[in-house]
XYZ file of C-alpha atoms in Angstrom:
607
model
C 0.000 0.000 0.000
C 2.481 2.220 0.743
C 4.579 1.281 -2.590
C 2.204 3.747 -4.473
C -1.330 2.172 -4.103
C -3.550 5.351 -4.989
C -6.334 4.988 -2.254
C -10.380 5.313 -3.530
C -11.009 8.143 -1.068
C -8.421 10.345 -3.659
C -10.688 10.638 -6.541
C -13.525 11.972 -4.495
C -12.757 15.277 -4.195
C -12.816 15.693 -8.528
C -16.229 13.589 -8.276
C -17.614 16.546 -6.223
C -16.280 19.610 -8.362
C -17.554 17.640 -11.320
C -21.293 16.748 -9.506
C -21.291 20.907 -8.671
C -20.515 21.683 -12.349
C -23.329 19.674 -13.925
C -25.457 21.300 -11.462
C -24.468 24.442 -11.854
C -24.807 23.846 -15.810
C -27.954 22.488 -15.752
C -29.596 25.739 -13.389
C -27.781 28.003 -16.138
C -30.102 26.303 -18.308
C -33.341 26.660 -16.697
C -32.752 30.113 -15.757
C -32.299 30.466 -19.834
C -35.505 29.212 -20.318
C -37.444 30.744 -17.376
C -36.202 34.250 -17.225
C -37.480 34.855 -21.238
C -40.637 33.326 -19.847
C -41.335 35.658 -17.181
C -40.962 38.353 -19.626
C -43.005 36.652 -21.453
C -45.798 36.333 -19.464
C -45.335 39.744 -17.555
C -44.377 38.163 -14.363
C -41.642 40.384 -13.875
C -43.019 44.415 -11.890
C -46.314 42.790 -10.962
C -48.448 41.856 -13.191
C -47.103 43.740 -16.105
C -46.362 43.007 -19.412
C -45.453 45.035 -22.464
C -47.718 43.479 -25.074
C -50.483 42.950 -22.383
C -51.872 44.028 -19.108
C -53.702 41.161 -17.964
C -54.793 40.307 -14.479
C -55.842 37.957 -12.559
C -58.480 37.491 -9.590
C -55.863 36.598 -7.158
C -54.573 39.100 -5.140
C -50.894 40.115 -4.856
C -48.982 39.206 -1.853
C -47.143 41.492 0.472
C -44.305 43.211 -0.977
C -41.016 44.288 1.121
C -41.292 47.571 -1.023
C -41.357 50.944 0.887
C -44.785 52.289 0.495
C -45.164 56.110 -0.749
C -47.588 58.464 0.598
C -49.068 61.377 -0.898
C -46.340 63.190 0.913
C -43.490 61.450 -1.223
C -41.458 63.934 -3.499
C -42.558 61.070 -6.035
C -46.108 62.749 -6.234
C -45.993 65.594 -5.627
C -43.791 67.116 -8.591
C -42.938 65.186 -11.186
C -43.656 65.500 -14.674
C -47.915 65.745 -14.067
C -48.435 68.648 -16.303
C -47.087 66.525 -19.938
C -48.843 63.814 -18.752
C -52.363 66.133 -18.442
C -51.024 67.299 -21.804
C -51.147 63.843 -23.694
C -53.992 62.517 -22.455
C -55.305 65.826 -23.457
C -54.668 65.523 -27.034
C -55.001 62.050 -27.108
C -58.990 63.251 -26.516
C -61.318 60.812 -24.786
C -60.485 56.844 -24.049
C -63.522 56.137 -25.048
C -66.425 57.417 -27.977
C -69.368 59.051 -27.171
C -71.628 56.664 -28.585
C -70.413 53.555 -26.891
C -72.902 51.429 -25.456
C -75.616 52.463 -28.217
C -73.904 49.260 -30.066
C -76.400 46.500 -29.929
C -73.122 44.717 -29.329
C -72.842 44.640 -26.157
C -69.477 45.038 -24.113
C -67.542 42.153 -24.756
C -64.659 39.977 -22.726
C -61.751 40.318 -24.323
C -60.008 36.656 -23.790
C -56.824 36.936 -24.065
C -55.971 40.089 -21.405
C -59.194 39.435 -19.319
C -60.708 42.617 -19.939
C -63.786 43.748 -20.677
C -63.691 45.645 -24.172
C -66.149 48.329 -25.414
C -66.830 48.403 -29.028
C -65.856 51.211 -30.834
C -66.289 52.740 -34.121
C -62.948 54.184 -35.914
C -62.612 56.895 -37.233
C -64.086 57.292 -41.232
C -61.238 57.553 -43.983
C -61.396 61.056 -46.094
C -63.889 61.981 -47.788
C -63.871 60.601 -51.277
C -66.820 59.059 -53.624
C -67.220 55.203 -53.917
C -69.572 52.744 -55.191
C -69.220 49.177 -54.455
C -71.549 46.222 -55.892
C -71.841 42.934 -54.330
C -74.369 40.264 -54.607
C -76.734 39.568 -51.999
C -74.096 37.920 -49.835
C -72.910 41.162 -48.788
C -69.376 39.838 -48.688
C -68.312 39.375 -52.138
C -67.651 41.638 -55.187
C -67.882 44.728 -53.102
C -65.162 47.685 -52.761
C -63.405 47.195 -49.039
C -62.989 50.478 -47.242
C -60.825 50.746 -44.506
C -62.873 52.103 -41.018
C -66.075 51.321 -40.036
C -68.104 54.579 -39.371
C -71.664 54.868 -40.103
C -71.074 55.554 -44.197
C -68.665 52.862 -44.913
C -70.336 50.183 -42.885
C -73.051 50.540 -45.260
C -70.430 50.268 -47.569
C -69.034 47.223 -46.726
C -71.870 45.123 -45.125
C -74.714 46.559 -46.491
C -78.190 46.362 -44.948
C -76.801 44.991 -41.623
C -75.534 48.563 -40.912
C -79.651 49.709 -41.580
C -80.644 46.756 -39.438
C -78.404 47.675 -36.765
C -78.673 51.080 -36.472
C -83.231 50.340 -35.759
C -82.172 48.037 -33.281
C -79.471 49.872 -31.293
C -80.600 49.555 -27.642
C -81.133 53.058 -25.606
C -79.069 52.127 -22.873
C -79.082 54.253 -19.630
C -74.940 53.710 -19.446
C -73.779 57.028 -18.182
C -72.302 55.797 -15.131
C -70.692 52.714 -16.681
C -69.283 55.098 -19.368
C -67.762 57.098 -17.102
C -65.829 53.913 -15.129
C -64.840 52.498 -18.784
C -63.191 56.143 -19.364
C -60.833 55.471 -15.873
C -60.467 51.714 -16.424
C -58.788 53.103 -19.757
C -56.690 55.739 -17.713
C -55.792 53.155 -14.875
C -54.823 50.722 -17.403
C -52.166 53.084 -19.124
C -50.568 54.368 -16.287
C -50.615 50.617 -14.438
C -47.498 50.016 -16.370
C -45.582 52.671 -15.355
C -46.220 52.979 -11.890
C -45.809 48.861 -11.608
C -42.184 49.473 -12.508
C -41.392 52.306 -9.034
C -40.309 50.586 -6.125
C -41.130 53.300 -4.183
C -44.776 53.225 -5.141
C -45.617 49.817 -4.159
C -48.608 50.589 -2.329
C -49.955 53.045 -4.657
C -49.484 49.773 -7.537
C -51.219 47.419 -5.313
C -54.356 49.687 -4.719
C -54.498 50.460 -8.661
C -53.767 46.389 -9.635
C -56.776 45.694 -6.948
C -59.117 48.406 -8.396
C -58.669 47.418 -12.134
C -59.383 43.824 -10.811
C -62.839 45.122 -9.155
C -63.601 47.354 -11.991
C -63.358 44.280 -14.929
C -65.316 42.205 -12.285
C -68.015 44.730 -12.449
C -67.947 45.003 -16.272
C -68.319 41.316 -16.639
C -71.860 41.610 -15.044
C -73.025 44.886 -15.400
C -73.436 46.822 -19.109
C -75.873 49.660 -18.201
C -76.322 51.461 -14.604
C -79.387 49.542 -13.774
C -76.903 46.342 -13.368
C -74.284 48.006 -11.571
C -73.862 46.524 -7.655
C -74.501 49.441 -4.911
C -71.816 51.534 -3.823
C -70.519 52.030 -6.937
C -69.665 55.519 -6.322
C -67.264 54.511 -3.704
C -65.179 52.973 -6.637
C -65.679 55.605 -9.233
C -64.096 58.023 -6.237
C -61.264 55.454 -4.904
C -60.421 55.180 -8.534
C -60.615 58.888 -9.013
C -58.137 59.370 -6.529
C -55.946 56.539 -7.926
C -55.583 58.165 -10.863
C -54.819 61.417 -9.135
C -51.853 59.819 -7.966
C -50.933 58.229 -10.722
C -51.169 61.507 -12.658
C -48.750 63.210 -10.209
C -46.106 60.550 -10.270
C -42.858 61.099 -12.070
C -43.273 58.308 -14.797
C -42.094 58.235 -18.523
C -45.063 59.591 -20.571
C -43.459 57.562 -23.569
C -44.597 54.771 -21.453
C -48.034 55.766 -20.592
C -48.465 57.127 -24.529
C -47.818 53.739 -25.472
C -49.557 51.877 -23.568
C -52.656 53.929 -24.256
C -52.284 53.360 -27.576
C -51.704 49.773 -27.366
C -55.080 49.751 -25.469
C -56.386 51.572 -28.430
C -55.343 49.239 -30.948
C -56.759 46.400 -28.918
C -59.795 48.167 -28.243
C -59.830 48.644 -32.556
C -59.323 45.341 -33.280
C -62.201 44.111 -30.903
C -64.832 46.088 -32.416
C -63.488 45.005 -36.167
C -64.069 41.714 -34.870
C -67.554 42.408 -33.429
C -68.498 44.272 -36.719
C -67.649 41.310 -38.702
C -69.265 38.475 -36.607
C -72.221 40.857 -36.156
C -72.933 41.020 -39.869
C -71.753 37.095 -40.423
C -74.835 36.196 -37.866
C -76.643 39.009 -39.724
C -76.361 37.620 -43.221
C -76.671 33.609 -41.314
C -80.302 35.093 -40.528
C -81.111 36.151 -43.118
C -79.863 33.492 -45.488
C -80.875 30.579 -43.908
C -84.486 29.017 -44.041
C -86.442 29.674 -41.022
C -87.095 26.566 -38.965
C -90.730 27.187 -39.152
C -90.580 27.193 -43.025
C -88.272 24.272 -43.158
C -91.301 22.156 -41.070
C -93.934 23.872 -43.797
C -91.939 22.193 -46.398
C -90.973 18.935 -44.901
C -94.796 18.187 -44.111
C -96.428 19.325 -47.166
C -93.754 17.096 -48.886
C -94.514 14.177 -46.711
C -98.357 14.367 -47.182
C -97.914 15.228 -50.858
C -96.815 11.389 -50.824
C -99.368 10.162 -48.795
C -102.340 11.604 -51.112
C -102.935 9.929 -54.447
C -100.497 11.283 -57.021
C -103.759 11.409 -59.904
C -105.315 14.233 -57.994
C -102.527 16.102 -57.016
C -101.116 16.049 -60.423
C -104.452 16.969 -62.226
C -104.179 20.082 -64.113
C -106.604 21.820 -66.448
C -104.214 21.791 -69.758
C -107.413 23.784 -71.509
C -106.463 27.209 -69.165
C -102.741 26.700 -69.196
C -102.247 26.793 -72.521
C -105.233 29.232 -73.641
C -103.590 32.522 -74.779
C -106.311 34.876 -74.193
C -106.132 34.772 -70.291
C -103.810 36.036 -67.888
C -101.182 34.450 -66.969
C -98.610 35.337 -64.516
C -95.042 33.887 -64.579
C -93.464 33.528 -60.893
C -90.237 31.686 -59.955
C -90.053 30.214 -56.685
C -88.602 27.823 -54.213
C -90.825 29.333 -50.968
C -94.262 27.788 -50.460
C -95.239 30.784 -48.482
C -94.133 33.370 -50.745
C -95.419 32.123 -53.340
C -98.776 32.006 -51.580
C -98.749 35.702 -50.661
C -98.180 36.418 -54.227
C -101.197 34.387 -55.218
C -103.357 35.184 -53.288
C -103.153 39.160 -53.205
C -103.282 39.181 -56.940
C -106.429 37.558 -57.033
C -107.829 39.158 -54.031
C -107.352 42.524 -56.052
C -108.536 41.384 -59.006
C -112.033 42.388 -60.724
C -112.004 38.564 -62.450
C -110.169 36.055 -61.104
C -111.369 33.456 -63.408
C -109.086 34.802 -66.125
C -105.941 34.258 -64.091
C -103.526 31.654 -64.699
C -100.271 31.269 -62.725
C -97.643 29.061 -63.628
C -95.017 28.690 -60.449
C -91.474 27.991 -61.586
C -89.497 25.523 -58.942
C -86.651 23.396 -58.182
C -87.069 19.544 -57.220
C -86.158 20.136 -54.153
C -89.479 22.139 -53.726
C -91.755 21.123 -55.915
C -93.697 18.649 -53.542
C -94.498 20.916 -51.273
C -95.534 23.308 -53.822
C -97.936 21.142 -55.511
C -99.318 19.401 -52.149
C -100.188 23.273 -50.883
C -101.767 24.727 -53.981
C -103.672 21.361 -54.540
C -104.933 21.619 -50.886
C -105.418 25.950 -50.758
C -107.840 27.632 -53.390
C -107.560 30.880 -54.631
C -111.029 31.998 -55.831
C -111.498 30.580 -59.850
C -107.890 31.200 -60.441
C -106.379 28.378 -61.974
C -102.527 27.317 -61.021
C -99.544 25.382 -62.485
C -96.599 24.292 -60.675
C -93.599 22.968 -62.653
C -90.214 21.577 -61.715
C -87.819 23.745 -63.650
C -85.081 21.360 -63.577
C -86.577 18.535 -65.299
C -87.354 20.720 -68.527
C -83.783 20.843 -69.626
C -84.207 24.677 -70.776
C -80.003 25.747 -69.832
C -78.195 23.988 -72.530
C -74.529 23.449 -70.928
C -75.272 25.288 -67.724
C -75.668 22.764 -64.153
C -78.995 23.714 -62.495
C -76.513 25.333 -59.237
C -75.033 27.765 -61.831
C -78.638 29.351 -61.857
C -81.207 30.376 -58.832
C -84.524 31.336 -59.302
C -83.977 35.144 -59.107
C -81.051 37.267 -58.448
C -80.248 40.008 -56.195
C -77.250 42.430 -56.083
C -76.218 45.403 -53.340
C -74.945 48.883 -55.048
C -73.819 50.780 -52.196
C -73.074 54.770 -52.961
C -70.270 56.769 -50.451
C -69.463 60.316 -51.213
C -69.167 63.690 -48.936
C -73.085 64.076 -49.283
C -74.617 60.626 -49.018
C -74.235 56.981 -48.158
C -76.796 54.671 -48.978
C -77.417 50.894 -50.307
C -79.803 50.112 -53.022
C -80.666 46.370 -53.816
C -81.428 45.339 -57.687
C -83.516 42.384 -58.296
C -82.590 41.071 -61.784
C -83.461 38.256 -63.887
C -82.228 34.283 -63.961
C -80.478 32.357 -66.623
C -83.924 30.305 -65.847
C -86.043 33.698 -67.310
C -84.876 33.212 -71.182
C -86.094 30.238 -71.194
C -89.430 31.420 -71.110
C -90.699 31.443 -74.976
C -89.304 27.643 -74.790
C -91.404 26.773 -71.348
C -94.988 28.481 -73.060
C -94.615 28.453 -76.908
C -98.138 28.737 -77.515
C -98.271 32.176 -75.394
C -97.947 35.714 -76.439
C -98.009 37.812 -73.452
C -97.240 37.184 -69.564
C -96.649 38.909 -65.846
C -93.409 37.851 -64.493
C -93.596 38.357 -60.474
C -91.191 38.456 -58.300
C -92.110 36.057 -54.875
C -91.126 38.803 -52.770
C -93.924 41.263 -53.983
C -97.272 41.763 -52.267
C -100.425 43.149 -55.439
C -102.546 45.898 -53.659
C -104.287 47.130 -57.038
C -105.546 45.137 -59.982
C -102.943 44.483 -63.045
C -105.453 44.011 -65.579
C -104.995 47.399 -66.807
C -101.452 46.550 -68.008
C -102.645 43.457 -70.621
C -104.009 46.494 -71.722
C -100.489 48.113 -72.180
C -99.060 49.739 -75.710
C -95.818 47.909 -75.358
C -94.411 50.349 -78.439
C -92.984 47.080 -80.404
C -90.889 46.681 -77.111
C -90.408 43.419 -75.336
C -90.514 43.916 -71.929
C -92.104 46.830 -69.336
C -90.287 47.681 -66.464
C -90.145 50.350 -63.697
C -86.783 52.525 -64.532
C -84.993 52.625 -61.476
C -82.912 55.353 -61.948
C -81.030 55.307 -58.332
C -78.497 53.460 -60.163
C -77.396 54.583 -63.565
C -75.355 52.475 -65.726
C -72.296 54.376 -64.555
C -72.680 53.036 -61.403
C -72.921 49.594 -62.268
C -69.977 50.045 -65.027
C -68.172 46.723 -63.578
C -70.191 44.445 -64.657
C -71.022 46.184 -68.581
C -67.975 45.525 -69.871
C -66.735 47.631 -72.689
C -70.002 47.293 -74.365
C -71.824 50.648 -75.982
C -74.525 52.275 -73.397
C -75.031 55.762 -72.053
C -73.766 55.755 -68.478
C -76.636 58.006 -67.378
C -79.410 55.448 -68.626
C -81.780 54.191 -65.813
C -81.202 50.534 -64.404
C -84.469 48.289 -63.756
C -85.850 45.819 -61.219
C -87.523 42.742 -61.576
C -90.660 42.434 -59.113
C -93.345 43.069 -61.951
C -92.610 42.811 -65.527
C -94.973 42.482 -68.326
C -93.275 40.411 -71.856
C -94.400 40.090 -75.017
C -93.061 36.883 -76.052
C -94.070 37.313 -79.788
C -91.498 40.053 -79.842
C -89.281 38.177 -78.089
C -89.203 35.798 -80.058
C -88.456 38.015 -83.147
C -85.588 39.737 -81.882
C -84.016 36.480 -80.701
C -83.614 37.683 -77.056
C -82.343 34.587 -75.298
C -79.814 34.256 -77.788
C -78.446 38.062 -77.095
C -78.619 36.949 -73.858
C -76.598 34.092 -74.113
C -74.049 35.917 -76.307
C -73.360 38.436 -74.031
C -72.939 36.073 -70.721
C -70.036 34.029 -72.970
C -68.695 37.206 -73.851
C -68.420 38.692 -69.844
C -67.747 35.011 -68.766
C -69.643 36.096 -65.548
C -72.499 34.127 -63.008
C -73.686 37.469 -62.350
C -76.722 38.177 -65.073
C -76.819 42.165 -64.018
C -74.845 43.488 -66.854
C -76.048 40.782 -69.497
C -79.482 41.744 -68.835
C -79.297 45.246 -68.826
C -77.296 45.402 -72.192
C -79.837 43.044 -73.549
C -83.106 45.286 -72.844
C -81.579 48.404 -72.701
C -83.102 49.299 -76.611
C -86.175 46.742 -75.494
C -87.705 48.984 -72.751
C -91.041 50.523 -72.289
C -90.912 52.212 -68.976
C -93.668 51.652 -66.794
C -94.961 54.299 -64.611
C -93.434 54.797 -61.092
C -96.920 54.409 -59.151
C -96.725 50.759 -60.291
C -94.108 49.617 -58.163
C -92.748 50.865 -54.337
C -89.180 49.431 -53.818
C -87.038 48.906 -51.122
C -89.007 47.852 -47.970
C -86.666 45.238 -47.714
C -83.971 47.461 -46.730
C -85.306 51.090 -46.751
C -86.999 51.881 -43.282
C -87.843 55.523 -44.270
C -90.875 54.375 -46.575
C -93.933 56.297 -45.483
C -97.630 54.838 -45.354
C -99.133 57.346 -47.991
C -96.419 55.978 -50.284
C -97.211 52.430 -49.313
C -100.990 53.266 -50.227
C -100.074 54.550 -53.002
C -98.207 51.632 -54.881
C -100.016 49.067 -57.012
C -97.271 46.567 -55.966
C -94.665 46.247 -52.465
C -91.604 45.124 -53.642
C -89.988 43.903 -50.445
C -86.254 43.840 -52.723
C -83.604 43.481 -49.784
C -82.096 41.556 -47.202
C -84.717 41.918 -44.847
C -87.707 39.886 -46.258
C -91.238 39.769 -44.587
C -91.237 36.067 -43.705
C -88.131 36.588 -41.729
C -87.862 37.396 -38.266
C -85.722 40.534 -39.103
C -87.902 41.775 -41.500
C -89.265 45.170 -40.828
C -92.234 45.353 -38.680
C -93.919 48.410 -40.322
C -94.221 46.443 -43.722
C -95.038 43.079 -42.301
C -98.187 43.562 -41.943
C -99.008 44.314 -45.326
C -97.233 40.629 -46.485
C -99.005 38.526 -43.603
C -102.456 39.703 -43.555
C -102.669 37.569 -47.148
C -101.877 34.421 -44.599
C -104.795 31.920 -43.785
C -103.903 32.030 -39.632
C -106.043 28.920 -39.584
C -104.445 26.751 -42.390
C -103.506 23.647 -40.368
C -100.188 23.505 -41.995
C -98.694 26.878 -40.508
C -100.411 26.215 -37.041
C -98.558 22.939 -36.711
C -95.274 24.275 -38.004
C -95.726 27.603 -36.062
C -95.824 29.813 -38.931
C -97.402 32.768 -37.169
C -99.431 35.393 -39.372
């Protein structure tokens, strides 16, 4: 042993400076990780972090921080007066008109506060006119800003709908603690990062925790809890202090504005899930419809197919009656049409209306005009798609009617106007009744308040089709969808809704074929500009007393106008068998309802 036999207890000391080294390498390590993560995550000065000021419910524990009183030099000099000065330019946290948004405040999840919505700013003035189909989302000019004009702009009737339905909140009070929450929040920051204002940051941290704890119940005075005025005055106070303090005003300048962009980007989001729910509405089928359909469809197949399919061939294909043209894929709108017409008219035995369909409908529409009379009038209902009228076209590449937004923004006005055009399906009409001269096309979104008769009785002036000019929108306007075709830019557009065709003309001129020509030329789904280059030299204008547009959309219509009109056209979003359709017209669309047809009791269709 002694000879030079190295003993085990030798190495142990370099087994113990090696153990402390891994250690010490591995802490290096997850202090690397950690110490980015507190940043992260604001853990470090409170509860502060740059990109967010988030808090949480659980109070903060005692700090070893000197608390400052209101007799620290901290408050009492400072640099109070720039601070005053920004928030002075930087105008009000809040708008005046928040909490008239039927939005109501919302939570915003990521920070845990309780955002108002807010309208930005509106870009300069400048003139615009966007089109978009009746989706309200596509083929329409984006404008950056979402004030009262360009909302109208960019979503269309939702911006009408909303501004009827804006609730009249009594919110003065919770304005008022929105406008400190906003103050508190930009100054948190700041005073978070003072040691010697510890106490002052733990009063403001606790008060901005009450104040979003109140916000997440409460979003007009009525729902506030009692004592509130205790907080609006402790935060009052707060703020004082906080104004006083000698903090960076870069700091509290950013951090207001970072509250502004969040508060920015909330509202965008409202606005946009606000008219997605909006359009959803109005879009989908209401359940109550759905069940009309489904159960007329089902009995349709429980009732022998020879009576339901019966129809007197003499009337449909005599020429000298009247017969009125209507594409449709609602049962109930279809009704309305019906059965107004022939309540107006002075002989109802000379009417004859055809109903245009898809398969998907046409059960139910033959099961409820087979079980519903309408005087002596006699009616058809066909299934469009089994007639093979669109050579090379799918039946999805057509609907029944089409409908497209033009929305006007300059200096002096802002408005939306809808234009109801015709279908691919509509020139197929000399092929679908060959043996007729002259027809009504409807619209299933019109209610008939005066007899037609007098227009069989029309001098078309060798013209092919009578239409209401609607000269809200001039060609210029709708420029996009022309092409580079010849037309005079200040020449009226015109609706569908009620158009009388002479199909003997039609037939001479070759419309459908013009037609056709034109859509292959402009290589477009959209039949606007096709159809108005194809009539625009076939047009006998009707007069204006005919037709009243626009209580789908418009809610400025006035009754003596409404008693006016021979014919409601209810063009628009807002349709009167929806639930957002607008009350004041309703009532001229139900009252041609049967309330005691067995059909709409049991599927609570309610007249």
């Amino acid at each position: 042993m002694k000879g030079g036999a190295i003993s085990p207890y030798h190495t142990m000391p370099g087994k113990k400076r090696w153990s402390w080294l891994v250690i010490a390498v591995l802490g290096l390590v997850l202090l690397s990780m950690l110490v980015p993560l507190a940043f992260l995550l604001g853990l470090h000065n409170g509860f502060y972090s740059g990109a967010h000021t988030g808090f949480t419910e659980q109070r903060g524990s005692a700090s070893s921080r000197n608390d400052a009183t209101l007799d620290s030099p901290l408050i009492k000099g400072g640099l109070s007066t720039p601070v005053n000065g920004l928030l002075r330019n930087l105008g009000p946290t809040l708008p005046k008109d928040v909490g008239r948004n039927p939005v109501k405040e919302a939570e915003n999840k990521t920070t845990g506060f309780a955002v108002p919505i807010q309208v930005s700013k509106p870009p300069p003035n400048k003139h615009n006119v966007g089109v978009g189909s009746s989706a309200e989302g596509t083929n329409t000019i984006q404008v950056v800003g979402e004030s009262e004009k360009t909302c109208e702009l960019k979503f269309g009737s939702y911006c009408l709908w909303r501004q009827q339905h804006r609730e009249k909140m009594k919110d003065f009070i919770v304005k008022k603690m929105k406008d400190q929450l906003y103050v508190a929040r930009a100054y948190y920051p700041s005073i978070a990062k003072l040691p010697e204002l510890d106490q002052l940051s733990q009063e403001m941290k606790q008060t901005i925790q009450e104040f979003e704890h109140i916000f997440s119940d409460s979003t007009s005075d009525t729902d506030l809890p009692p004592q509130v005025e205790t907080k609006l005055q402790k935060m009052e106070t707060i703020i004082t202090k906080a104004k006083s303090a000698a903090v960076d005003c870069n700091n509290v300048d950013k951090k207001l504005r970072q509250l502004v962009d969040l508060t920015e980007d909330e509202a965008d989001f409202h606005m946009k899930q606000g008219a997605f729910l909006y359009q959803l509405a109005v879009q989908t089928t209401p359940k109550s419809l759905h069940c009309l359909s489904m159960r007329l469809t089902v009995e349709y197949f429980k009732t022998s197919p020879v009576d339901v399919d019966a129809d007197v061939s003499e009337s449909l294909l005599n020429p000298d009656l009247h017969h009125y043209v209507m594409f449709s894929n609602n049962v109930l709108a279809s009704s309305v049409v019906i059965n107004s017409t022939v309540m107006h008219a002075k002989a109802s035995r000379k009417l004859v209306f055809h109903v245009l369909t898809d398969k998907q409908s046409f059960f139910s529409m033959k099961m409820w005009f087979f079980t519903n009379t309408y005087k002596d009038a006699t009616i058809q209902v066909l299934n469009i798609e089994d007639l093979n009228l669109l050579e090379g076209q799918t039946p999805s590449h057509s609907s029944m009617r089409q409908e497209l937004r033009v929305s006007f923004l300059s200096t002096s006005e802002s408005r939306t106007e809808y234009i109801s055009t015709f279908s691919h399906w509509h020139y197929a009409l000399p092929k679908i009744f060959p043996t007729l001269k002259k027809i009504i096309v409807l619209d299933d979104d019109i209610v008939v308040q005066r007899d037609l008769s007098a227009l069989w009785n029309l001098d078309m002036k060798e013209k092919v089709i009578g239409a209401v000019h609607f000269c809200a929108v001039k060609f210029g306007a709708i420029k996009k969808y022309l092409g580079k075709e010849n037309y005079d830019g200040n020449s009226c557009a015109w609706k569908s809704g009620l158009n009388i065709i002479d199909l003997v003309r039609w037939r001479e001129r070759d419309v459908t074929r013009m037609f056709q020509d034109l859509v292959q030329k402009h290589l477009t789904e959209t039949t606007l500009g096709a159809t108005m280059l194809t009539f625009q030299d076939l047009l006998v204008a009707l007069d204006d007393t005919w037709v009243l547009s626009g209580l789908g959309h418009n809610y400025g219509i006035t009754n003596e106008a409404i008693n006016k009109a021979a014919v409601l056209h209810f063009n628009g979003n807002m349709k009167p068998w929806l639930e957002l359709g607008i009350p004041n017209y309703k009532i001229h669309w139900r009252k041609f309802l049967d309330p005691d047809n067995h059909f709409l009791t049991d599927c609570n269709v309610n007249p």
